[in-house]
């Protein structure tokens, strides 16, 4: 969902404007459906305060497993095999990140955005949250608010 309204897309000067924009996006969504909703007012009134005091950081904006390219750098299959149930062996490989693609959402976002956006649509990727938690500083409260916004906008299926 891309809205051409600069009040929704920014740029924004502060957290209050971000909260207002998310509330306006929610209001626009529900107006298009022709249905009243209380969450747009809640977002407009409270998100700015709930998500304040974060400096702006340059972020990819869509860090997902599908956007990270890796290459195998070491194959430990001969020396690093672990026995499973006495019969099967598990091969261990080492990988390194060779690139990150899909930069169309990149920009200056609040510090929590990379973490929140990386997890907001991760429901099918079972171990992704653990990886994200090791790669990025966690922002659990901010993630909770962003999840609520994404659910309201039906960006999470």
Short mmCIF file of C-alpha atoms in Angstrom, two decimals:
data_model
loop_
_atom_site.label_atom_id
_atom_site.label_comp_id
_atom_site.label_asym_id
_atom_site.label_seq_id
_atom_site.Cartn_x
_atom_site.Cartn_y
_atom_site.Cartn_z
CA UNK A 1 0.00 0.00 0.00
CA UNK A 2 1.61 3.24 -1.16
CA UNK A 3 -0.11 6.51 -0.39
CA UNK A 4 0.95 9.59 -2.36
CA UNK A 5 -0.14 11.93 0.44
CA UNK A 6 3.04 13.46 1.97
CA UNK A 7 1.26 13.50 5.35
CA UNK A 8 1.34 9.67 5.13
CA UNK A 9 4.63 9.14 3.28
CA UNK A 10 6.70 11.90 4.85
CA UNK A 11 9.31 13.03 5.27
CA UNK A 12 8.65 13.47 8.97
CA UNK A 13 10.39 15.75 11.46
CA UNK A 14 9.56 13.82 14.64
CA UNK A 15 7.78 10.85 16.22
CA UNK A 16 4.53 12.76 16.56
CA UNK A 17 4.39 13.21 12.79
CA UNK A 18 5.13 9.50 12.27
CA UNK A 19 2.31 8.58 14.66
CA UNK A 20 -0.06 11.00 12.93
CA UNK A 21 0.91 9.54 9.53
CA UNK A 22 0.22 5.97 10.66
CA UNK A 23 -3.12 7.10 12.07
CA UNK A 24 -3.96 8.86 8.81
CA UNK A 25 -2.97 5.78 6.78
CA UNK A 26 -5.29 3.73 8.99
CA UNK A 27 -8.11 6.26 8.56
CA UNK A 28 -7.64 6.27 4.77
CA UNK A 29 -7.72 2.46 4.74
CA UNK A 30 -10.98 2.26 6.69
CA UNK A 31 -12.54 5.13 4.72
CA UNK A 32 -11.86 3.22 1.48
CA UNK A 33 -13.67 0.23 2.96
CA UNK A 34 -16.58 2.48 3.93
CA UNK A 35 -16.43 1.28 7.52
CA UNK A 36 -15.85 3.21 10.74
CA UNK A 37 -12.99 2.14 13.01
CA UNK A 38 -11.65 3.34 16.33
CA UNK A 39 -7.97 2.43 15.80
CA UNK A 40 -7.18 5.36 13.47
CA UNK A 41 -8.10 7.82 16.24
CA UNK A 42 -6.14 5.78 18.78
CA UNK A 43 -3.07 5.77 16.53
CA UNK A 44 -3.30 9.50 15.83
CA UNK A 45 -3.66 10.30 19.53
CA UNK A 46 -1.10 7.90 21.01
CA UNK A 47 1.49 6.55 18.55
CA UNK A 48 3.58 9.71 18.52
CA UNK A 49 4.04 9.55 22.29
CA UNK A 50 4.46 5.77 22.34
CA UNK A 51 7.18 5.79 19.68
CA UNK A 52 9.03 8.96 20.69
CA UNK A 53 12.66 9.55 21.64
CA UNK A 54 14.31 7.52 18.89
CA UNK A 55 16.99 9.04 16.74
CA UNK A 56 16.79 8.64 12.97
CA UNK A 57 18.94 5.89 11.45
CA UNK A 58 19.48 4.93 7.84
CA UNK A 59 17.63 1.63 7.41
CA UNK A 60 17.11 -0.90 4.66
CA UNK A 61 13.43 -0.92 5.59
CA UNK A 62 12.69 -4.49 4.45
CA UNK A 63 15.23 -6.85 6.00
CA UNK A 64 13.76 -10.29 5.36
CA UNK A 65 15.41 -13.64 4.70
CA UNK A 66 14.53 -13.40 1.00
CA UNK A 67 16.50 -10.13 0.71
CA UNK A 68 19.77 -11.44 2.17
CA UNK A 69 22.18 -13.17 -0.20
CA UNK A 70 24.62 -15.63 1.36
CA UNK A 71 27.45 -17.76 0.07
CA UNK A 72 28.95 -20.92 1.50
CA UNK A 73 32.49 -20.25 2.74
CA UNK A 74 33.31 -23.46 4.58
CA UNK A 75 31.99 -26.98 4.36
CA UNK A 76 32.55 -28.93 7.57
CA UNK A 77 30.68 -31.99 6.36
CA UNK A 78 33.69 -34.30 6.69
CA UNK A 79 34.94 -33.18 10.10
CA UNK A 80 31.83 -31.63 11.59
CA UNK A 81 29.26 -34.34 11.20
CA UNK A 82 27.06 -34.89 14.19
CA UNK A 83 25.31 -38.20 14.66
CA UNK A 84 21.57 -38.11 14.98
CA UNK A 85 19.90 -41.26 16.32
CA UNK A 86 23.07 -43.20 15.56
CA UNK A 87 22.36 -43.39 11.82
CA UNK A 88 21.85 -40.01 10.22
CA UNK A 89 24.46 -37.30 10.12
CA UNK A 90 23.98 -33.58 9.98
CA UNK A 91 26.28 -31.55 7.77
CA UNK A 92 27.49 -28.22 9.09
CA UNK A 93 28.20 -25.39 6.71
CA UNK A 94 29.40 -21.84 7.28
CA UNK A 95 27.96 -18.98 5.30
CA UNK A 96 28.58 -15.27 5.03
CA UNK A 97 26.39 -12.46 3.82
CA UNK A 98 27.39 -11.56 0.28
CA UNK A 99 24.74 -8.94 -0.37
CA UNK A 100 21.43 -7.40 0.57
CA UNK A 101 18.89 -6.68 -2.16
CA UNK A 102 15.56 -4.83 -2.47
CA UNK A 103 16.54 -1.38 -1.22
CA UNK A 104 13.39 0.37 -2.45
CA UNK A 105 12.12 0.92 1.13
CA UNK A 106 15.45 2.28 2.39
CA UNK A 107 15.52 5.64 4.13
CA UNK A 108 15.91 7.46 7.41
CA UNK A 109 13.66 5.86 9.99
CA UNK A 110 13.36 5.83 13.79
CA UNK A 111 15.99 3.55 15.36
CA UNK A 112 13.41 0.83 16.12
CA UNK A 113 12.14 0.58 12.52
CA UNK A 114 14.65 -1.92 11.14
CA UNK A 115 13.94 -4.34 14.01
CA UNK A 116 10.16 -3.87 13.90
CA UNK A 117 9.86 -4.13 10.13
CA UNK A 118 12.13 -7.20 10.03
CA UNK A 119 9.79 -9.04 12.40
CA UNK A 120 6.40 -7.62 11.47
CA UNK A 121 5.82 -10.12 8.65
CA UNK A 122 7.95 -13.00 9.91
CA UNK A 123 5.09 -15.34 10.86
CA UNK A 124 6.13 -18.04 8.36
CA UNK A 125 9.84 -17.91 9.11
CA UNK A 126 10.08 -19.87 12.35
CA UNK A 127 13.71 -19.16 13.29
CA UNK A 128 13.94 -15.65 11.80
CA UNK A 129 13.07 -13.84 15.07
CA UNK A 130 16.03 -15.46 16.84
CA UNK A 131 18.38 -14.37 14.04
CA UNK A 132 17.00 -10.82 14.10
CA UNK A 133 17.39 -10.71 17.87
CA UNK A 134 21.10 -11.53 17.49
CA UNK A 135 21.68 -9.09 14.63
CA UNK A 136 19.78 -6.06 15.89
CA UNK A 137 19.00 -4.27 19.11
CA UNK A 138 15.53 -5.43 20.21
CA UNK A 139 12.69 -2.94 20.57
CA UNK A 140 9.86 -5.17 21.88
CA UNK A 141 7.43 -2.39 22.88
CA UNK A 142 7.84 -0.57 19.60
CA UNK A 143 7.47 -3.87 17.71
CA UNK A 144 4.17 -4.48 19.53
CA UNK A 145 2.82 -1.12 18.42
CA UNK A 146 3.99 -1.57 14.82
CA UNK A 147 2.42 -5.05 14.73
CA UNK A 148 -0.89 -3.51 15.79
CA UNK A 149 -0.62 -0.91 13.02
CA UNK A 150 0.33 -3.52 10.40
CA UNK A 151 -2.57 -5.75 11.46
CA UNK A 152 -4.97 -2.82 11.26
CA UNK A 153 -3.73 -1.97 7.76
CA UNK A 154 -3.91 -5.68 6.86
CA UNK A 155 -0.23 -5.73 5.96
CA UNK A 156 0.10 -8.98 7.93
CA UNK A 157 -1.79 -11.88 6.42
#
